[in-house]
Tab-separated table of N, CA and C in Angstrom:
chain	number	residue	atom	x	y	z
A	1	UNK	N	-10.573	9.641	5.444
A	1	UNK	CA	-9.385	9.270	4.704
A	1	UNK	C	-9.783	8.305	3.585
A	2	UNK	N	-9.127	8.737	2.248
A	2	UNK	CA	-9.600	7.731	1.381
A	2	UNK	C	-8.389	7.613	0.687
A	3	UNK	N	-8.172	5.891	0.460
A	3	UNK	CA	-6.686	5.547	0.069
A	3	UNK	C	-6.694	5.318	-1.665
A	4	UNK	N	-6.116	5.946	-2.212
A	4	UNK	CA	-5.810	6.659	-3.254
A	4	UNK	C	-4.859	5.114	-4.303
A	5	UNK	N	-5.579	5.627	-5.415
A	5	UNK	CA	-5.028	4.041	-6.355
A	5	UNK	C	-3.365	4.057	-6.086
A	6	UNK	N	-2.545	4.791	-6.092
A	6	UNK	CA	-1.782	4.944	-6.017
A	6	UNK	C	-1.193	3.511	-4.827
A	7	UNK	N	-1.844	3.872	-3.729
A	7	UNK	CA	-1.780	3.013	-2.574
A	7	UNK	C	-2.683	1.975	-2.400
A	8	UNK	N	-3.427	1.697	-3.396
A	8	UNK	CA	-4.288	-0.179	-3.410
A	8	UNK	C	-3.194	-0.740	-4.175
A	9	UNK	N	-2.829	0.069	-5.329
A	9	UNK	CA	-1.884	-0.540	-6.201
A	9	UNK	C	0.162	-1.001	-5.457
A	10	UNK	N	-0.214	-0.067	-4.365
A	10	UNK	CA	1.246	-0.465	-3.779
A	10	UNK	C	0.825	-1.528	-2.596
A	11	UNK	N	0.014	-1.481	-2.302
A	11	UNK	CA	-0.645	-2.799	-1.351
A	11	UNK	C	-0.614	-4.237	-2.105
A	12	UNK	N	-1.539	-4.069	-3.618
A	12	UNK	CA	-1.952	-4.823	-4.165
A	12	UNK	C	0.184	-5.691	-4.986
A	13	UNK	N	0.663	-4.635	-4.888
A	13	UNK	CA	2.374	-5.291	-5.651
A	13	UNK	C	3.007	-5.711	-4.421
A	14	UNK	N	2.773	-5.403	-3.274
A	14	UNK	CA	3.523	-5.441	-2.212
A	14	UNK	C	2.753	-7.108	-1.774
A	15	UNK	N	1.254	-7.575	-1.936
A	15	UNK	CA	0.900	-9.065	-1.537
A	15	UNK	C	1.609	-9.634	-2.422
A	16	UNK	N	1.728	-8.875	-4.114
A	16	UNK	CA	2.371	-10.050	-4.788
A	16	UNK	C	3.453	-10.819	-4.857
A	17	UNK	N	4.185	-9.495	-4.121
A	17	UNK	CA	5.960	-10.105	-4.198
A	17	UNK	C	6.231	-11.453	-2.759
A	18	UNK	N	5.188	-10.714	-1.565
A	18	UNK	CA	4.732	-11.678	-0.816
A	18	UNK	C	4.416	-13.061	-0.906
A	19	UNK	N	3.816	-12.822	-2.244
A	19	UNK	CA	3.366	-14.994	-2.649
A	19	UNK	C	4.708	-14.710	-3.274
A	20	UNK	N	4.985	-14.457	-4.175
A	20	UNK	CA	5.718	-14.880	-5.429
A	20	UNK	C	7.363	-14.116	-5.595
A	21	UNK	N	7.260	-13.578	-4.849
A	21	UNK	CA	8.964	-12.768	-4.460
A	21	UNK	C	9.662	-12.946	-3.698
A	22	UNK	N	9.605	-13.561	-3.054
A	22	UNK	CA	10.751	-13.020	-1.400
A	22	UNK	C	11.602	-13.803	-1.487
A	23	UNK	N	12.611	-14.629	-2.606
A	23	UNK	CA	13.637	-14.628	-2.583
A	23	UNK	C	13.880	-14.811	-3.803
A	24	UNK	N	13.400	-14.720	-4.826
A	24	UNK	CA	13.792	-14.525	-5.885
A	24	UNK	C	13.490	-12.725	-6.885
A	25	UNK	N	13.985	-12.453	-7.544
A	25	UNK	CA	13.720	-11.326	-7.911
A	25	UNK	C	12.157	-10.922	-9.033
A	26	UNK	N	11.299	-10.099	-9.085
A	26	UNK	CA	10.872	-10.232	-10.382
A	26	UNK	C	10.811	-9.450	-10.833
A	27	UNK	N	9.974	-8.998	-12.381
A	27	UNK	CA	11.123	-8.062	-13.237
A	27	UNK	C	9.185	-7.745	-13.516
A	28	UNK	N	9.518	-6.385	-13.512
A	28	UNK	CA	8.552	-5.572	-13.490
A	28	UNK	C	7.629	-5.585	-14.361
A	29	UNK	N	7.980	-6.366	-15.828
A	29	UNK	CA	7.176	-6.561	-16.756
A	29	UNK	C	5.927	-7.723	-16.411
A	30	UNK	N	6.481	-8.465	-15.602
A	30	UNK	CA	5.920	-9.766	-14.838
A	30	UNK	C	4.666	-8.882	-13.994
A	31	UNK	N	5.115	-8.236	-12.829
A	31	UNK	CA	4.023	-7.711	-12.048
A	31	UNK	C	3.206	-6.841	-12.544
A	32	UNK	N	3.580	-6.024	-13.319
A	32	UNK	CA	2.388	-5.153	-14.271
A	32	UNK	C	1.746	-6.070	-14.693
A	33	UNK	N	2.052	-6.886	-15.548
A	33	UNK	CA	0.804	-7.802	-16.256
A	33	UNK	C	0.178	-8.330	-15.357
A	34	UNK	N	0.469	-9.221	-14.010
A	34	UNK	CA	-0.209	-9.572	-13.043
A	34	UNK	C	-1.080	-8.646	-12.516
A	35	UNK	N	-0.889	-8.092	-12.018
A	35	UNK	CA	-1.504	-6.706	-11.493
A	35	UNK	C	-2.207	-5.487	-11.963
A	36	UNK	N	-2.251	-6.128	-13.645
A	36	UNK	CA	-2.694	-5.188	-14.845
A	36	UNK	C	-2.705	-3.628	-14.703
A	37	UNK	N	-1.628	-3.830	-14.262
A	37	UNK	CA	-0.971	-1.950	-14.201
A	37	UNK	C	0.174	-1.381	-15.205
A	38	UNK	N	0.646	-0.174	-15.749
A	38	UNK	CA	1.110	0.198	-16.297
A	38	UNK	C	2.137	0.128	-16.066
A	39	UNK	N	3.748	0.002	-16.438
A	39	UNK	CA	4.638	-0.595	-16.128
A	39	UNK	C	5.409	0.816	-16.152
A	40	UNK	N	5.182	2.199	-16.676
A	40	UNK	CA	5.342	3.505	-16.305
A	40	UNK	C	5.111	3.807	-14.945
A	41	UNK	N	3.628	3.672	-14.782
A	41	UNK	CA	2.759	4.120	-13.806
A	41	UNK	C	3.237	3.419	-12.388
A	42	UNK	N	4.031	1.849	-12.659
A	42	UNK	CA	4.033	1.212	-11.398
A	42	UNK	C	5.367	1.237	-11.064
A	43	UNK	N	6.201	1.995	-11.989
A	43	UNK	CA	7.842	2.472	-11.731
A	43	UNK	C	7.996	3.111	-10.434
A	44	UNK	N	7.009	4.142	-10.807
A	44	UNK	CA	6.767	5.243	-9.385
A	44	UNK	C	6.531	4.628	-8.090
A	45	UNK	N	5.765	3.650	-8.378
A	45	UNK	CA	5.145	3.165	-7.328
A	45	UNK	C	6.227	2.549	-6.333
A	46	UNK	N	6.893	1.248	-7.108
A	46	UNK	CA	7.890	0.690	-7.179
A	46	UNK	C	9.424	1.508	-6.500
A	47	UNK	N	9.474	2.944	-6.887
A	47	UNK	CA	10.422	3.672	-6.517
A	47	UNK	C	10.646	3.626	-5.170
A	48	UNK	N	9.767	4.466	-4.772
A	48	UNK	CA	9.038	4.450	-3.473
A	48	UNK	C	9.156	3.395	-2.481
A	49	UNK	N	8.824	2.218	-2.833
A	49	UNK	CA	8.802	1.440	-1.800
A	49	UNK	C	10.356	1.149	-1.961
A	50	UNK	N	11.307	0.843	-2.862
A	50	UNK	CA	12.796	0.594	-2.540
A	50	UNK	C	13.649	1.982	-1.585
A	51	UNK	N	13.214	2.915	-2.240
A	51	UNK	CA	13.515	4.120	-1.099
A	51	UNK	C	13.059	3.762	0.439
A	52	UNK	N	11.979	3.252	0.440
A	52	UNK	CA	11.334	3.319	2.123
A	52	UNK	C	11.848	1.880	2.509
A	53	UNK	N	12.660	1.026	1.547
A	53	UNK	CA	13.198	-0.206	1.714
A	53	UNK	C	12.605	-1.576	2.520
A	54	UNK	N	10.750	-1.353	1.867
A	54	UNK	CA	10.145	-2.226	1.862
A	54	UNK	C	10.713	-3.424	0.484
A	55	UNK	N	11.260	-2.907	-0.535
A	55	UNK	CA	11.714	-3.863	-1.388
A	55	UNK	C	13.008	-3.865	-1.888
A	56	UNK	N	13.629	-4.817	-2.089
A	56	UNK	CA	14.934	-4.073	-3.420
A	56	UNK	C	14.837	-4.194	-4.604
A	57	UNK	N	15.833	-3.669	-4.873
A	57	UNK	CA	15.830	-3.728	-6.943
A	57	UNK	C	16.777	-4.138	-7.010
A	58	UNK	N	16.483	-4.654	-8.180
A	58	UNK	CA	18.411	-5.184	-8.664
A	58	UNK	C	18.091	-4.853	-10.671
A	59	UNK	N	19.224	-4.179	-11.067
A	59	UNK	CA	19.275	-4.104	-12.138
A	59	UNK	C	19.707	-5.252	-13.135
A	60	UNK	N	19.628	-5.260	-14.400
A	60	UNK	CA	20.129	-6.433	-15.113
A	60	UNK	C	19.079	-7.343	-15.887
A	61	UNK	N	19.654	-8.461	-16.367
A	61	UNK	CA	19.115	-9.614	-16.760
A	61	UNK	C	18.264	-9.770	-15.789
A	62	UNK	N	19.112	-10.560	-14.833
A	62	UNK	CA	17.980	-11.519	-13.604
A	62	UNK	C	17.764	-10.447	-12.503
A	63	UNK	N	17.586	-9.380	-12.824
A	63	UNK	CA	16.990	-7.671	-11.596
A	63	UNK	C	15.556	-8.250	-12.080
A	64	UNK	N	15.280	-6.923	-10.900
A	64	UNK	CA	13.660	-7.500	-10.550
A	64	UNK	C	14.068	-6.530	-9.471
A	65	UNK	N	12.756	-7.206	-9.022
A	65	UNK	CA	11.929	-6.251	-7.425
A	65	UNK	C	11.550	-7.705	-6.760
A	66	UNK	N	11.900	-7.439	-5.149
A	66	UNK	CA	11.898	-8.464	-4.339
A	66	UNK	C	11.242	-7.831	-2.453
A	67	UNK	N	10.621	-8.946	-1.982
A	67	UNK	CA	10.760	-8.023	-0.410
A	67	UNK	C	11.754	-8.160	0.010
A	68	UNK	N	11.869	-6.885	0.528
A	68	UNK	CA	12.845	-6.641	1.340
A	68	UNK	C	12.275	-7.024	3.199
A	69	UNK	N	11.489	-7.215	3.636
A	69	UNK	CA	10.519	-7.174	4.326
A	69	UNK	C	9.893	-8.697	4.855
A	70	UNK	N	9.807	-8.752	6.460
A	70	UNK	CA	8.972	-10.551	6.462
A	70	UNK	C	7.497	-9.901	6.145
A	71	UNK	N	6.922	-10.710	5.517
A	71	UNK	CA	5.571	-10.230	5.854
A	71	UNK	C	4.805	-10.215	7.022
A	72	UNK	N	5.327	-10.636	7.905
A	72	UNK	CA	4.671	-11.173	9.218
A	72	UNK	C	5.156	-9.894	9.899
A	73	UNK	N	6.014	-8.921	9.732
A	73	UNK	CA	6.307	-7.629	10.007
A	73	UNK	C	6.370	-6.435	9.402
A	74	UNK	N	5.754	-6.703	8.340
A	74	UNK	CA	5.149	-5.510	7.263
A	74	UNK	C	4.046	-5.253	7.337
A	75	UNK	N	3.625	-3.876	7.593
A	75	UNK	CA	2.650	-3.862	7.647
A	75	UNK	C	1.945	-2.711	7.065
A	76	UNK	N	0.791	-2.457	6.882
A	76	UNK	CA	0.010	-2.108	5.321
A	76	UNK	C	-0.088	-0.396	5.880
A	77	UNK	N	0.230	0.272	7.087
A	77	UNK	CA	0.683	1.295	7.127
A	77	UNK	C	1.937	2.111	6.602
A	78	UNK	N	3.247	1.145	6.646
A	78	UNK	CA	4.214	1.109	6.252
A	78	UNK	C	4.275	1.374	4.615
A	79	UNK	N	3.382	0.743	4.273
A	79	UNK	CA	3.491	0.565	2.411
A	79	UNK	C	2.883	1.727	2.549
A	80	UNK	N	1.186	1.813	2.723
A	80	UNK	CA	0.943	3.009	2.257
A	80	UNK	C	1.389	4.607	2.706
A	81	UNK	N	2.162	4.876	4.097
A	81	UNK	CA	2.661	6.073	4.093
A	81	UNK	C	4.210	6.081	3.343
A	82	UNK	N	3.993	5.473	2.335
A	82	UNK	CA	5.416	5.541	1.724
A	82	UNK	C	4.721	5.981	0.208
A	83	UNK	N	3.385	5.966	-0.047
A	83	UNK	CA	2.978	6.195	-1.480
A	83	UNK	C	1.760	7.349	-1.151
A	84	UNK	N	1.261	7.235	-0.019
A	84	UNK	CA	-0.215	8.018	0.003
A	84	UNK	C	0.385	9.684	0.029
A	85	UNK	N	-0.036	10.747	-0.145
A	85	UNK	CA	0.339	12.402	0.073
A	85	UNK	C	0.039	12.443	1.266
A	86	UNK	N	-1.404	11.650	2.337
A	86	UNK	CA	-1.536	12.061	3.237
A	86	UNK	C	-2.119	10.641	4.000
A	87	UNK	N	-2.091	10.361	5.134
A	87	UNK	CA	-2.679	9.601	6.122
A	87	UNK	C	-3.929	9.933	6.743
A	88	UNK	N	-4.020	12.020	6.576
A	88	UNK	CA	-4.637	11.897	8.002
A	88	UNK	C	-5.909	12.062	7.556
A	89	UNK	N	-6.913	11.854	8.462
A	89	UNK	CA	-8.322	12.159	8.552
A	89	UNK	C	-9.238	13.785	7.917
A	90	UNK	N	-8.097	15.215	8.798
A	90	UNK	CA	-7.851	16.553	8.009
A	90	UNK	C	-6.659	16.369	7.595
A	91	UNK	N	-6.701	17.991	7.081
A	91	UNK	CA	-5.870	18.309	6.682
A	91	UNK	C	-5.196	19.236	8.206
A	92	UNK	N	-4.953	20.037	8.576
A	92	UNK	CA	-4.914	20.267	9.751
A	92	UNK	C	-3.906	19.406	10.547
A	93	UNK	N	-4.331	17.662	10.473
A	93	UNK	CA	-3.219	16.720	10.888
A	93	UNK	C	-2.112	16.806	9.997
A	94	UNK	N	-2.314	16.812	8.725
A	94	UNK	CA	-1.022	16.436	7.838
A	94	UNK	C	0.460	16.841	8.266
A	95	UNK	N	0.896	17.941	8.860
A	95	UNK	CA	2.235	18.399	9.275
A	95	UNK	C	2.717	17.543	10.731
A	96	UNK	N	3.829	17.474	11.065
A	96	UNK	CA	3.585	17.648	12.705
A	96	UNK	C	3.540	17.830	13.329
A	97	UNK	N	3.728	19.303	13.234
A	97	UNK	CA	3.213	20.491	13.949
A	97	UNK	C	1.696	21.237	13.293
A	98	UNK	N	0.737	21.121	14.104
A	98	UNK	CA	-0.368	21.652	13.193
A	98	UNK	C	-0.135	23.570	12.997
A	99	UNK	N	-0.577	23.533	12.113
A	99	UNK	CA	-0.354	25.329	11.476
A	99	UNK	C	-1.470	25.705	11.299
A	100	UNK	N	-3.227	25.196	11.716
A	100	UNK	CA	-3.861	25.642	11.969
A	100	UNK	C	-3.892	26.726	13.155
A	101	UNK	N	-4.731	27.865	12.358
A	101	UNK	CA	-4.717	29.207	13.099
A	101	UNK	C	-5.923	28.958	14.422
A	102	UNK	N	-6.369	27.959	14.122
A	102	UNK	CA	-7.651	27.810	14.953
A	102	UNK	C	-7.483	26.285	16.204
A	103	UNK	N	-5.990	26.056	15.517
A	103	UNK	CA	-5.958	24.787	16.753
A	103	UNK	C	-6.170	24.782	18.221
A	104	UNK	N	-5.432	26.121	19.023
A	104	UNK	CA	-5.968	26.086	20.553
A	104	UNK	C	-6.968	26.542	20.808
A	105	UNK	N	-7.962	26.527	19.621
A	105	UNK	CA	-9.889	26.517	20.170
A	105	UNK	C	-10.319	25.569	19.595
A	106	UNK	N	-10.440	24.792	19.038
A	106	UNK	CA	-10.859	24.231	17.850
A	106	UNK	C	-11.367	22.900	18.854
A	107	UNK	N	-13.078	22.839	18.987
A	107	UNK	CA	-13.587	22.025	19.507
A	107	UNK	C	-13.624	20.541	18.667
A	108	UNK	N	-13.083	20.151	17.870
A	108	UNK	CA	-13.284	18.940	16.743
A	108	UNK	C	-11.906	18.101	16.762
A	109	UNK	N	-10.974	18.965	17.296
A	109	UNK	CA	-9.577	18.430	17.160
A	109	UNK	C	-9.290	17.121	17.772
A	110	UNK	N	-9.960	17.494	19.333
A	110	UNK	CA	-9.686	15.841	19.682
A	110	UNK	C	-10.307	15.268	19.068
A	111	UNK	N	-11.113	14.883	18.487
A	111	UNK	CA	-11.924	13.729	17.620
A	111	UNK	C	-10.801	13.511	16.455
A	112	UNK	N	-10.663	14.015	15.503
A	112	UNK	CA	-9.790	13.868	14.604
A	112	UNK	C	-8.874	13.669	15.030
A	113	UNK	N	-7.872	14.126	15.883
A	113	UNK	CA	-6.710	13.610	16.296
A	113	UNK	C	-6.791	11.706	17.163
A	114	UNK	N	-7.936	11.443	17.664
A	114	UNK	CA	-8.319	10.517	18.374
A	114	UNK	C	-8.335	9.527	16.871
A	115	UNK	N	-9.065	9.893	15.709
A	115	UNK	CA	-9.661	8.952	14.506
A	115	UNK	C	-7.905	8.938	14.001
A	116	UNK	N	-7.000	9.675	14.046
A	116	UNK	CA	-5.797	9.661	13.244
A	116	UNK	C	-5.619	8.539	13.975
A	117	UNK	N	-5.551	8.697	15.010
A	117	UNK	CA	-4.365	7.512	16.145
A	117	UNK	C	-5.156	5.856	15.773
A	118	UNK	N	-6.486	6.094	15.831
A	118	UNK	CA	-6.590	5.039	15.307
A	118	UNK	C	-6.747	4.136	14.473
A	119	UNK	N	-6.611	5.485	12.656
A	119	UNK	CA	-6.360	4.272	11.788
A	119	UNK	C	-5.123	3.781	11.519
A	120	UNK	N	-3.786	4.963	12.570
A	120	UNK	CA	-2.994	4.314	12.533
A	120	UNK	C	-2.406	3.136	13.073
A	121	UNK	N	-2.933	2.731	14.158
A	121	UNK	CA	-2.964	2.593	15.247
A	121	UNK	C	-4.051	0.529	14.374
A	122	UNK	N	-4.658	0.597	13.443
A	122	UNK	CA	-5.748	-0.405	12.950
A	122	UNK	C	-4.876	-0.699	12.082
A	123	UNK	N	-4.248	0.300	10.970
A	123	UNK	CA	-3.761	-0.147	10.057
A	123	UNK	C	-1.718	-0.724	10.336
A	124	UNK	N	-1.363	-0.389	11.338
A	124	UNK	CA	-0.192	-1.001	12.090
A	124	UNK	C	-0.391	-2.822	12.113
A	125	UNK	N	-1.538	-2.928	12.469
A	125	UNK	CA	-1.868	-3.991	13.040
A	125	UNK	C	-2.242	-5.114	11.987
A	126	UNK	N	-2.206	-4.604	11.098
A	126	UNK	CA	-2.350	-5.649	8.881
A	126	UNK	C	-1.415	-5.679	8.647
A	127	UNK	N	-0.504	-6.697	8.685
A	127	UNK	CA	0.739	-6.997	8.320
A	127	UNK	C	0.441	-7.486	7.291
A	128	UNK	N	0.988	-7.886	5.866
A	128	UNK	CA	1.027	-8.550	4.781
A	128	UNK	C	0.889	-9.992	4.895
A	129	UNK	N	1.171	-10.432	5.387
A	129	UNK	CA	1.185	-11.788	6.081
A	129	UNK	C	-0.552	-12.442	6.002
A	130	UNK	N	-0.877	-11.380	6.465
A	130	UNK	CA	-2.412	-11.760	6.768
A	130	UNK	C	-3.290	-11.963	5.203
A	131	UNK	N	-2.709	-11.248	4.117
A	131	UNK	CA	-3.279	-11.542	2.445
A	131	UNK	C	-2.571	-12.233	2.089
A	132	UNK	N	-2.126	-12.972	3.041
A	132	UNK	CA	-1.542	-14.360	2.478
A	132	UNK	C	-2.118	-15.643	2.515
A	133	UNK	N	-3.324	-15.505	3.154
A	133	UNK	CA	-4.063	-16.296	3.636
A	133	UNK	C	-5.570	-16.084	3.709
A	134	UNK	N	-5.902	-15.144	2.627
A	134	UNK	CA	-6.998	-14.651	2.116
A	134	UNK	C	-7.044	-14.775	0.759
A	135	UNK	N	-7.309	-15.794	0.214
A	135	UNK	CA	-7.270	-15.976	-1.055
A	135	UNK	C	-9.054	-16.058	-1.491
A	136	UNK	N	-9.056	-15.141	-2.362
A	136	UNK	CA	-10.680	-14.649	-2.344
A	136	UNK	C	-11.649	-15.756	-3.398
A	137	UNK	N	-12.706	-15.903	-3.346
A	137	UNK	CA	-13.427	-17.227	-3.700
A	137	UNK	C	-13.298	-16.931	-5.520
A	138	UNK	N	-13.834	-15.405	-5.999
A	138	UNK	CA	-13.908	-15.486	-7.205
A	138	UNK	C	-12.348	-15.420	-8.042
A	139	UNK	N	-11.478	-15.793	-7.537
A	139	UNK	CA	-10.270	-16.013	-7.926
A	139	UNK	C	-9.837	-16.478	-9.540
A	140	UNK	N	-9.429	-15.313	-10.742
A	140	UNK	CA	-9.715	-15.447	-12.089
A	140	UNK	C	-10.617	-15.513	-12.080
A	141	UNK	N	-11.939	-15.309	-11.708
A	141	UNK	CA	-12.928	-15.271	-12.546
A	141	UNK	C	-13.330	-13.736	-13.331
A	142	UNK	N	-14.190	-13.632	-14.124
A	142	UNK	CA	-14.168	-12.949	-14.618
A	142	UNK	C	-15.835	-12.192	-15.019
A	143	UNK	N	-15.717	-11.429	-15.351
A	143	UNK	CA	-17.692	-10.611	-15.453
A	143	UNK	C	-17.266	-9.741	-16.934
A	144	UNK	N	-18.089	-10.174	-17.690
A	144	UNK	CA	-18.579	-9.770	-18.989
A	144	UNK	C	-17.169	-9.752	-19.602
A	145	UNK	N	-16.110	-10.176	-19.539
A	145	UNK	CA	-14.981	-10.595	-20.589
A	145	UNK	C	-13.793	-9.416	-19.527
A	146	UNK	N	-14.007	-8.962	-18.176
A	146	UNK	CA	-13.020	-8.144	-17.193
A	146	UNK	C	-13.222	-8.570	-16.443
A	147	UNK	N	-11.820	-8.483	-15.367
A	147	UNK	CA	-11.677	-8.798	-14.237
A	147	UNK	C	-12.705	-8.467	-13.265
A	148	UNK	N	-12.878	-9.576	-12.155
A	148	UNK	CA	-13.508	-8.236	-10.863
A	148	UNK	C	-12.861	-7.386	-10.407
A	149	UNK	N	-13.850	-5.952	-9.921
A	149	UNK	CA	-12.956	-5.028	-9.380
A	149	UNK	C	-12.892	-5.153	-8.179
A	150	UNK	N	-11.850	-4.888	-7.290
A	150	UNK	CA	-12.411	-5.480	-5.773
A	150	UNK	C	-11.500	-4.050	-5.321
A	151	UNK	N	-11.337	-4.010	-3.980
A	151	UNK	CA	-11.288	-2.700	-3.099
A	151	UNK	C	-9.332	-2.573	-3.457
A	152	UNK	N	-8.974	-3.544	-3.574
A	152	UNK	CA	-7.060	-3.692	-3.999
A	152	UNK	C	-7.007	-3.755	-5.312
């Protein structure tokens, strides 16, 4: 499984509103620039999580995007099966009923089905809460006139 920008970038808006949101609103022009993302690109993103009602929106002047969410009960499965196409390890898992023609032989299944359960099962267990308290050493700093790139 490999988690798709789509979903560092909804991880990475979802710590921010965490420091800097949860009871006030902020307005999307704010977190793109923080987050140096496209303010098109992070609409989508943004959609998504008010649908899965990890956040709200509020329109207007003082609208913005806010958690909806404690962080101490959010957790980084939640965000990303609300943005990722897929969770699972195959493809094969993706439905929930598998529609593989080869599932009642298929010597590999328990393994993969065993690796699903447990990145869900790992990633349940990262609540937001916890990058709240990981504040990383090279913090603003910067390499050859750009940010570092880091895994969020």
């Amino acid at each position: 499984m490999r988690i798709s920008t789509k979903g560092r970038y909804a991880l990475r808006v979802m710590i921010d509103l965490a420091k800097n949101g949860r009871d006030d609103y902020v307005k999307l022009q704010e977190l793109a620039e923080r987050q140096q993302i496209s303010e098109k690109y992070l609409e989508g993103i943004l959609g998504a999580l008010v649908r899965g009602k990890l956040l709200a929106g509020a329109r207007g002047k003082a609208g913005g995007y806010r958690l909806n969410c404690e962080p101490s009960t959010c957790s980084v499965w939640q965000i990303l099966s609300l943005v990722e196409t897929s969770m699972s390890p195959v493809a094969c898992l993706d439905d929930s009923e598998n529609s593989c023609e080869r599932a009642d032989i298929c010597v590999t299944l328990p393994v993969w089905k065993e690796l699903n359960s447990m990145i869900r099962s790992y990633l349940e267990g990262i609540k937001l809460e916890q990058f709240l308290r990981n504040e990383p050493e090279n913090k603003g700093r910067v390499l050859h006139g750009k940010p570092l790139k880091c895994g969020l």
